PDB file of C-alpha atoms in Angstrom:
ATOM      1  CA  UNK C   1       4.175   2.986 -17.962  1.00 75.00           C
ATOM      2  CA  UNK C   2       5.412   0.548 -14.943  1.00 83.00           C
ATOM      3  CA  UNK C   3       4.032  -2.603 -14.199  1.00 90.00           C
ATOM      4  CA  UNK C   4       5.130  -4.881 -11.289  1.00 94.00           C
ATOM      5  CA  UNK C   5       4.467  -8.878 -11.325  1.00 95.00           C
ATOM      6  CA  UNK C   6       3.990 -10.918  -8.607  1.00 95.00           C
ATOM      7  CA  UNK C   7       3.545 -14.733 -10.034  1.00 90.00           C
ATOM      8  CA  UNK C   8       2.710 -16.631  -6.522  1.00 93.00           C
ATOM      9  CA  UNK C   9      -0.486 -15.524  -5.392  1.00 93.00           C
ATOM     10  CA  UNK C  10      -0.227 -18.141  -2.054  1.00 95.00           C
ATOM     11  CA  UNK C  11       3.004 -19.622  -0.892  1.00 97.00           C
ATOM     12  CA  UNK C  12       2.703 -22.195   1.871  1.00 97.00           C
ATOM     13  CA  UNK C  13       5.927 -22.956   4.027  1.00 97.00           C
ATOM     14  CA  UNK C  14       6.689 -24.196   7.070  1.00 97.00           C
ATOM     15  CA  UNK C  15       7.558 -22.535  10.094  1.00 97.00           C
ATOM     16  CA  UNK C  16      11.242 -22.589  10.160  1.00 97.00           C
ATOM     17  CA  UNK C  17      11.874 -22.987   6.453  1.00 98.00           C
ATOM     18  CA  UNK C  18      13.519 -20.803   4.221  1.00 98.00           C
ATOM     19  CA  UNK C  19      11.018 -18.312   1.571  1.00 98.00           C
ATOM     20  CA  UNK C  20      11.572 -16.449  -1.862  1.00 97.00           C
ATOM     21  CA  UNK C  21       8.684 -14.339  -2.631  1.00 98.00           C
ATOM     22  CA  UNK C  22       9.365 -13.399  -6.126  1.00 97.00           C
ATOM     23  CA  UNK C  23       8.801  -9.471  -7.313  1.00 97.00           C
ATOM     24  CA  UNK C  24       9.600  -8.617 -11.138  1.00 97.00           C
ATOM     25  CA  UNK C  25       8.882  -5.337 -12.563  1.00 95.00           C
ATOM     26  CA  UNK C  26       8.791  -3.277 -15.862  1.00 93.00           C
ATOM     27  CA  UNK C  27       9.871   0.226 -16.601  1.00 89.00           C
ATOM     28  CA  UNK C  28      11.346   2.335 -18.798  1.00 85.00           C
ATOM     29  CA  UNK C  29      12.925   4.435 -16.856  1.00 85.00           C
ATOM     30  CA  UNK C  30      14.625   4.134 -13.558  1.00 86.00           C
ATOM     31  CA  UNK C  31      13.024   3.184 -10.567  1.00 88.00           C
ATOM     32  CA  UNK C  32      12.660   3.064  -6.284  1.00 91.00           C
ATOM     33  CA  UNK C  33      11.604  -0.530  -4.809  1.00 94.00           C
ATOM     34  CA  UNK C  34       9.672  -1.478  -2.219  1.00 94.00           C
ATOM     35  CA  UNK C  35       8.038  -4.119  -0.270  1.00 96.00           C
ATOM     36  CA  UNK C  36       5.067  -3.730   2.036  1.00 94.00           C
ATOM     37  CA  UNK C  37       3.652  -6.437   4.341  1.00 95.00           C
ATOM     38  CA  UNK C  38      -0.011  -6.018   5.112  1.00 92.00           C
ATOM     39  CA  UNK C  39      -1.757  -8.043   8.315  1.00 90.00           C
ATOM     40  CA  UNK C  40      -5.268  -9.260   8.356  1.00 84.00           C
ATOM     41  CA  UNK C  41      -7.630  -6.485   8.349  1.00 78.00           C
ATOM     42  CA  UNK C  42      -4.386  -3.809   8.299  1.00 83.00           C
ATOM     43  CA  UNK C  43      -3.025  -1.013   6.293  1.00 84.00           C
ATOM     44  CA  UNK C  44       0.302  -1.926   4.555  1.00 88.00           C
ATOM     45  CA  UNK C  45       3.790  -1.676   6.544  1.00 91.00           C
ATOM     46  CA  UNK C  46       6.724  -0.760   5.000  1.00 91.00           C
ATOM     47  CA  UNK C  47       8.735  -3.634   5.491  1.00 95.00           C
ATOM     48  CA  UNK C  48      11.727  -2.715   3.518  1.00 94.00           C
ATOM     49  CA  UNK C  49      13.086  -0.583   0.212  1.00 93.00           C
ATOM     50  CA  UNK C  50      15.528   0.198  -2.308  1.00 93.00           C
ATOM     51  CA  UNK C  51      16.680   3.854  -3.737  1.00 90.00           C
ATOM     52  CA  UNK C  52      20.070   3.675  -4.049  1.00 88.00           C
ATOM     53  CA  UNK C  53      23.607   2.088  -3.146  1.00 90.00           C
ATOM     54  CA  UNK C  54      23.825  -1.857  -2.247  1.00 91.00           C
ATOM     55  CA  UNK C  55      21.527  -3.316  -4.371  1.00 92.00           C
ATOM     56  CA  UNK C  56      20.677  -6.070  -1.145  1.00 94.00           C
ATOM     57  CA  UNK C  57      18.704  -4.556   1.220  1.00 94.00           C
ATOM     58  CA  UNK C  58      17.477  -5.858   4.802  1.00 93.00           C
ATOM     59  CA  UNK C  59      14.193  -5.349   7.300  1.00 92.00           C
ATOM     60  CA  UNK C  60      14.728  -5.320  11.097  1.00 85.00           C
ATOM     61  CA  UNK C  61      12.779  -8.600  10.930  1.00 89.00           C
ATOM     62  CA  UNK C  62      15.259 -10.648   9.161  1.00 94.00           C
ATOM     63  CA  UNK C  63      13.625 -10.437   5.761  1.00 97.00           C
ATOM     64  CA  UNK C  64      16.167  -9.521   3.178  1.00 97.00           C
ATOM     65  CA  UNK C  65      15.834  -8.331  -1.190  1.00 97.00           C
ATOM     66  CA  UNK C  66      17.869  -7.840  -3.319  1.00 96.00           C
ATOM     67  CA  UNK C  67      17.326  -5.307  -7.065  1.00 95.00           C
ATOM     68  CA  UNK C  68      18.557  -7.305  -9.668  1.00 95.00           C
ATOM     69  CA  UNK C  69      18.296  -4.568 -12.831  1.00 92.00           C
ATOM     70  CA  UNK C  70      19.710  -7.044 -15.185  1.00 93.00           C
ATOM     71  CA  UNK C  71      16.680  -9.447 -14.322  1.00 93.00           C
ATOM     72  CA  UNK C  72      14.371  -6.814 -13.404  1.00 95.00           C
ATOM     73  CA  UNK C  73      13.363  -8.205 -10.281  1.00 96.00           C
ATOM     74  CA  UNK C  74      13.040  -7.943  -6.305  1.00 97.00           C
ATOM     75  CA  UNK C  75      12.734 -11.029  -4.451  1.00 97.00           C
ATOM     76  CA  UNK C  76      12.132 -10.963  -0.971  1.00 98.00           C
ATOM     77  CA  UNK C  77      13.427 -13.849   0.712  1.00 98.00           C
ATOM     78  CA  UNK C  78      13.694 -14.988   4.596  1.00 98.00           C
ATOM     79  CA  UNK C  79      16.406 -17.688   5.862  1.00 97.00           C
ATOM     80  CA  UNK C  80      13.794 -19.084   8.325  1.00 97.00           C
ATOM     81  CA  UNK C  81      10.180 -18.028   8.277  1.00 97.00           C
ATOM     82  CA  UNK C  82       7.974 -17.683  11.647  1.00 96.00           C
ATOM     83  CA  UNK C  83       4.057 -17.936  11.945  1.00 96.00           C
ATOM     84  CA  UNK C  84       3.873 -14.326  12.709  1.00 95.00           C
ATOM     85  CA  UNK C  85       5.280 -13.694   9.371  1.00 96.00           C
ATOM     86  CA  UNK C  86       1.384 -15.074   7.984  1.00 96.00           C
ATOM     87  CA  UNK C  87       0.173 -12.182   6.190  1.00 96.00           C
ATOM     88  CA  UNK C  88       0.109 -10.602   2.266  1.00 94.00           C
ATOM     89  CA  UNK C  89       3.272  -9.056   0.880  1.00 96.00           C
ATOM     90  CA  UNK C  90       3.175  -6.396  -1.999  1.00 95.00           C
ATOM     91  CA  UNK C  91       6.036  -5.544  -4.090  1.00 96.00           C
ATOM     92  CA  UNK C  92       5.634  -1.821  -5.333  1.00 94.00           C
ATOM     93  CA  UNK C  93       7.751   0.468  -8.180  1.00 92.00           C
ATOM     94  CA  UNK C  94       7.796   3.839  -8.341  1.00 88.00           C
ATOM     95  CA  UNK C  95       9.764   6.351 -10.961  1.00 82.00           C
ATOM     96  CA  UNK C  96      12.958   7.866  -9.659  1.00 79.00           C
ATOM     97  CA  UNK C  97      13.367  12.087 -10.229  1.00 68.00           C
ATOM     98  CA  UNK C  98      10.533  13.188  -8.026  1.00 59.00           C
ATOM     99  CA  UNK C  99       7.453  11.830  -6.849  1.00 60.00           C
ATOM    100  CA  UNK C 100       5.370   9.497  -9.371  1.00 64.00           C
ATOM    101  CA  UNK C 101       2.885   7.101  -8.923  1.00 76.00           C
ATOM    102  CA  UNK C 102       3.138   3.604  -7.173  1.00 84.00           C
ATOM    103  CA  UNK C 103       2.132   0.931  -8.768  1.00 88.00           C
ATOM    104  CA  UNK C 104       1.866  -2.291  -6.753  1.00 90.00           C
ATOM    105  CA  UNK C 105       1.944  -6.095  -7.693  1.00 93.00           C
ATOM    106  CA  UNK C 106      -1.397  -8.152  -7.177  1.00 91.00           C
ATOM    107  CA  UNK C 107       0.371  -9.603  -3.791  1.00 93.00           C
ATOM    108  CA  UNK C 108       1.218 -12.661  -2.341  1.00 96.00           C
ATOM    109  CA  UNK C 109       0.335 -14.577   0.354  1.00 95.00           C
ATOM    110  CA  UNK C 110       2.531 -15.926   2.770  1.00 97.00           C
ATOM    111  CA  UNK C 111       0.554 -18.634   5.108  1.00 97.00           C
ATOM    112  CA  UNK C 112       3.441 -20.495   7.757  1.00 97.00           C
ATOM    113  CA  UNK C 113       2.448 -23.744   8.535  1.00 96.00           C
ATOM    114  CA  UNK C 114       3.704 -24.537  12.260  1.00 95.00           C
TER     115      UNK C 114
ATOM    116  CA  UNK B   1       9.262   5.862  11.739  1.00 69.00           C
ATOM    117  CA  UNK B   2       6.552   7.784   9.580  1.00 83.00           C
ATOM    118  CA  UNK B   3       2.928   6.886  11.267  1.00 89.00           C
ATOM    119  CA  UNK B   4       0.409   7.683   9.414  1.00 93.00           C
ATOM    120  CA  UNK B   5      -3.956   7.421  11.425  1.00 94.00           C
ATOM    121  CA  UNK B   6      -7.095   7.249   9.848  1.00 95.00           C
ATOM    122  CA  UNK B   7     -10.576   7.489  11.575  1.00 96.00           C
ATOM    123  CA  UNK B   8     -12.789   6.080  11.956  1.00 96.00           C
ATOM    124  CA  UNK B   9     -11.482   2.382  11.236  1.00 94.00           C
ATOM    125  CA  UNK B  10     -14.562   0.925  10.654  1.00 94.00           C
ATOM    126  CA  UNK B  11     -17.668   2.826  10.023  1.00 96.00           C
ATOM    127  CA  UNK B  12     -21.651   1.140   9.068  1.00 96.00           C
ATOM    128  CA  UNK B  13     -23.958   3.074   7.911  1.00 95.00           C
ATOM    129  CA  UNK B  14     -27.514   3.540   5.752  1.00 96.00           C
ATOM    130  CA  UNK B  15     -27.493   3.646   1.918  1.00 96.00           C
ATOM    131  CA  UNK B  16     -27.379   7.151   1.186  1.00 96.00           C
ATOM    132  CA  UNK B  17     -25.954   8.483   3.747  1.00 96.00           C
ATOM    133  CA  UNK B  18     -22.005   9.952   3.682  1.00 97.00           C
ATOM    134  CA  UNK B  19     -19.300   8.895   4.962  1.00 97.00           C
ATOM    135  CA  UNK B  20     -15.948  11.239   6.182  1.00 97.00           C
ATOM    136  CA  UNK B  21     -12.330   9.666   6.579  1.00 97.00           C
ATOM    137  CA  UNK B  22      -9.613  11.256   8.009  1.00 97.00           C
ATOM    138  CA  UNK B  23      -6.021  10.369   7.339  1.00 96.00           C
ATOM    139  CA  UNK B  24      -3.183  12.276   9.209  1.00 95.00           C
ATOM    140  CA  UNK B  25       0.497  12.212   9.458  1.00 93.00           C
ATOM    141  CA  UNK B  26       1.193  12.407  12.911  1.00 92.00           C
ATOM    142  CA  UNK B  27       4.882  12.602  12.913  1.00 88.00           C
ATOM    143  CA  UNK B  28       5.564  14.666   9.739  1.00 89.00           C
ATOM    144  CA  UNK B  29       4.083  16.740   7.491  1.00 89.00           C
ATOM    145  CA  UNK B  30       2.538  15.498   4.054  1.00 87.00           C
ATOM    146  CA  UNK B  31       2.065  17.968   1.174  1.00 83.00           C
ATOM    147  CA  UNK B  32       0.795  14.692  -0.982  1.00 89.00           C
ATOM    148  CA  UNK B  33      -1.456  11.954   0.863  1.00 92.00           C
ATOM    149  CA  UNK B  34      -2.783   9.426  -1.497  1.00 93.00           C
ATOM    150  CA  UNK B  35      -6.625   7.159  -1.353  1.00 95.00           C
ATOM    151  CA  UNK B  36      -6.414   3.307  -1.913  1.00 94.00           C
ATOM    152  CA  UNK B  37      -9.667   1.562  -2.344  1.00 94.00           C
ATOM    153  CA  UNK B  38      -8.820  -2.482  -1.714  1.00 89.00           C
ATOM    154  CA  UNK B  39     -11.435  -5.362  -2.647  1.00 85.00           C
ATOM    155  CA  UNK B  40     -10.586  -8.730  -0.951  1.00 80.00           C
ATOM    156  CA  UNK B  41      -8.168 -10.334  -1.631  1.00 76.00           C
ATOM    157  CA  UNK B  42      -6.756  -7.933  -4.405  1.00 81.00           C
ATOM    158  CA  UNK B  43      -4.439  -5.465  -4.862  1.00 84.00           C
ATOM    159  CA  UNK B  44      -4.326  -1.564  -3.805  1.00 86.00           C
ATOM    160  CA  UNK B  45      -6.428   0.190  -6.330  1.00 89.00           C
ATOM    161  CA  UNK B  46      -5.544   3.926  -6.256  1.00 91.00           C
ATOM    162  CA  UNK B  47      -8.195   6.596  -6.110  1.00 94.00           C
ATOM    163  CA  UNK B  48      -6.719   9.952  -5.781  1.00 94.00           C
ATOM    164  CA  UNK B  49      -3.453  11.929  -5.203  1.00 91.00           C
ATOM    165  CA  UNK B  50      -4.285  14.283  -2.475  1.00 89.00           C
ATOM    166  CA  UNK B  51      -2.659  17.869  -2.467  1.00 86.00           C
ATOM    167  CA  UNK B  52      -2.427  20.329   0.189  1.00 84.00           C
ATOM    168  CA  UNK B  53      -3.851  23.225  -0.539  1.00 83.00           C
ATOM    169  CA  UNK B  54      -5.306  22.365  -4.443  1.00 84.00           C
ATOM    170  CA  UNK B  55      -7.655  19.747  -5.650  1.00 88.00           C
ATOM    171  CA  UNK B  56      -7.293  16.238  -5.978  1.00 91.00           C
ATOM    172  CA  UNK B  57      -6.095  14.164  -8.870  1.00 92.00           C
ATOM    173  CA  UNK B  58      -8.740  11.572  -9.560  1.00 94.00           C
ATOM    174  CA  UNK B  59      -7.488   8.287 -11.384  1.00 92.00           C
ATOM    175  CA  UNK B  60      -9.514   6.992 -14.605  1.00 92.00           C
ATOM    176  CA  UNK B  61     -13.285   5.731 -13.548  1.00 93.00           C
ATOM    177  CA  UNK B  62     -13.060   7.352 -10.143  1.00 94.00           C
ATOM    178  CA  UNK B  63     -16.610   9.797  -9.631  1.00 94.00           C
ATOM    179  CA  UNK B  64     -14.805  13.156  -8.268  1.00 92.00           C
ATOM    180  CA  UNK B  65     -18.130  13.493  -7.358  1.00 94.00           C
ATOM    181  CA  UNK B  66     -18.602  10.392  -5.055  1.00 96.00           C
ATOM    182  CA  UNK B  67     -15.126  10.603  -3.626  1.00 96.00           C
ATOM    183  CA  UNK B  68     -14.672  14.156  -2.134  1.00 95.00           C
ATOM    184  CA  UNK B  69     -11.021  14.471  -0.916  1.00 94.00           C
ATOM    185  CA  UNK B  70     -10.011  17.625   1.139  1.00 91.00           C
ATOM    186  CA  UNK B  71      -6.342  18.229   2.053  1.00 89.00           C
ATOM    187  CA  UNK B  72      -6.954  21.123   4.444  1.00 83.00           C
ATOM    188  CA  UNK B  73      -3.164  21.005   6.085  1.00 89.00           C
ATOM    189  CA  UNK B  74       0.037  19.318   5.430  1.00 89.00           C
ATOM    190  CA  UNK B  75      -1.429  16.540   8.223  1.00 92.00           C
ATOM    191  CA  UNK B  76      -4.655  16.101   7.107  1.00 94.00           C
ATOM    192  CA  UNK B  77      -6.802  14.861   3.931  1.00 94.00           C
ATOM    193  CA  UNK B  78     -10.635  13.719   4.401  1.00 95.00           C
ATOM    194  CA  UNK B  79     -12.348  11.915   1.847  1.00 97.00           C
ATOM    195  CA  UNK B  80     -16.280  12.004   1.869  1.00 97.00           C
ATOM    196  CA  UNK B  81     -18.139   8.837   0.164  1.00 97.00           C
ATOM    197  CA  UNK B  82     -21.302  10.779  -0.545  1.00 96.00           C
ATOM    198  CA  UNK B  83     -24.479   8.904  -1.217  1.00 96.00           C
ATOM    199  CA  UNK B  84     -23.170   5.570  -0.110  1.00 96.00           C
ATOM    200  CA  UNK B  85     -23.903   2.602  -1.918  1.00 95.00           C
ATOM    201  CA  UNK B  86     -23.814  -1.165  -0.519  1.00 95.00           C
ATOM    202  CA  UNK B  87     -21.440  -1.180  -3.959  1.00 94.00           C
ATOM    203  CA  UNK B  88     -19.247   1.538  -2.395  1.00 95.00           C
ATOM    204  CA  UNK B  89     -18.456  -0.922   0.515  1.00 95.00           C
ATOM    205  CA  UNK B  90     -14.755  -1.526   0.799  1.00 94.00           C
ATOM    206  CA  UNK B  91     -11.524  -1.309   2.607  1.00 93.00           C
ATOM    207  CA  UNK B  92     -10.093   2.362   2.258  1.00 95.00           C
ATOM    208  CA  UNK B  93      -6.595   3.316   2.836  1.00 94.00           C
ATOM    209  CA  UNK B  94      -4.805   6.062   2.928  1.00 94.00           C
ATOM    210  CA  UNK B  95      -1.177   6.829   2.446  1.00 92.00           C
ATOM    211  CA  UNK B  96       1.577  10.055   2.737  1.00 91.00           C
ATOM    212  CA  UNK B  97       4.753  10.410   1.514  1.00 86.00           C
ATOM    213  CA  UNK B  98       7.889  11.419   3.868  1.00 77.00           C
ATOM    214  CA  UNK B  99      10.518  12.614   1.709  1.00 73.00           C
ATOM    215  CA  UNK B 100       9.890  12.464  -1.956  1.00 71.00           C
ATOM    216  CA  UNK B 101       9.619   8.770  -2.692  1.00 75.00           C
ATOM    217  CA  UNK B 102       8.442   6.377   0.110  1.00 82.00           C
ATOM    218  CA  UNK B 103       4.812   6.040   1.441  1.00 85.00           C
ATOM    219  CA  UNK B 104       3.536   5.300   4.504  1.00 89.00           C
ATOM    220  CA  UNK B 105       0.501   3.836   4.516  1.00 91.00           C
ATOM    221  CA  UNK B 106      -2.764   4.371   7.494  1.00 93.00           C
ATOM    222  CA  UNK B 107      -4.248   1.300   9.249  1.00 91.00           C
ATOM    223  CA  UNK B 108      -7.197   1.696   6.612  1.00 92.00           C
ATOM    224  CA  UNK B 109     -11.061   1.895   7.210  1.00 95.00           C
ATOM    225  CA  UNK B 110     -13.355  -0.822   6.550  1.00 94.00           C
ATOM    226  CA  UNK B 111     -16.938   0.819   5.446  1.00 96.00           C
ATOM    227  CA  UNK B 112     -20.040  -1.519   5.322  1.00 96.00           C
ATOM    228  CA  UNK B 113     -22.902   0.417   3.489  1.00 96.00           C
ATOM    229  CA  UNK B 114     -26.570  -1.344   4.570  1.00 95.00           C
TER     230      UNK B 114
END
């Protein structure tokens, strides 16, 4: 069994300000990583993942995370945050060795204050 | 990237009536697509693994019979809410995998049952 925990349900921060959006997960096996960002009344958008190789990972928005195994975590973090970036972001875990279940944190929600 | 539709995106309708979704890959084909029921403000609550070509795998506490999921091609899976409920009234999404471990995820369908 996996579980992924995501202890900030809201995190306010100002437009311009730096973010961590924290992601730690349990399994006993292996795993893939992901983050998805979903907008109001939107499915979720991949927004960036890990499978293999450098363990710090990057969007095309600027968002960066990073798989720490020893800490069993993902955080997603963002040098300077934007008000478009307003919007719920789920960490997810699935199994490595073919296709298994996702299991996704509760989410968090990012709300910029301009 | 992957995109993934779903139709209608927002759908009313009479208490025990039915409902159809369709979720398609448009840019790739999907031998697994995957049903996400959402509540506000919560997580992704998965429904049903999708196969193309055999029968659904329902998760614990989802009615097979409610929640009729057809994966007719490797682009398309329909799930029927049969008999809808104002209880059955939720945010449905959709998801398939590219490869063998991400998901991509539709822009979801919002069903209000009267």
């Amino acid at each position: 069994a996996q579980s992924v925990t995501q202890l900030d349900s809201q995190v306010p921060v100002f437009e311009e300000a730096p973010v961590e959006l924290r992601c730690n997960y349990s399994s006993s096996v292996s795993v893939y990583l992901f983050w998805y960002v979903q907008y109001p009344n939107q499915g979720l958008q991949l927004l960036l993942k890990y499978l293999s190789g450098s363990t710090l990972v990057e969007s095309i928005n600027g968002f960066e995370a990073e798989f720490n195994k020893s800490q069993t975590s993902f955080h997603l973090r963002k040098p300077s945050v934007h008000i478009s970036d307003t919007a719920e972001y789920f960490c997810a875990v699935t199994n490595r060795g073919g296709y298994q279940k996702v299991t996704f944190g509760t989410g968090t929600k990012l709300q910029v204050i301009p | 990237g992957a995109v993934v539709s779903q139709h209608p995106s927002w759908v009313i309708c009479k208490s025990g009536t039915s409902v159809k979704i369709e979720c398609r890959s448009l840019d790739f084909q999907a031998t697994t697509m995957f049903w996400y029921r959402q509540f506000p403000k919560q997580s992704l609550m998965l429904m049903a693994t999708s196969n193309e070509g055999s029968k659904a795998t329902y998760e614990q506490g989802v009615e097979k019979d409610k929640f009729l999921i057809n994966h007719a091609s490797l682009t398309l899976s329909t799930l029927t809410v049969t008999s809808a409920h104002p209880e059955d009234s939720s945010f449905y999404i959709c998801s398939a995998i590219e490869g063998r471990e991400t998901q991509y995820f539709g822009p979801g369908t919002r069903l209000l049952v009267l």
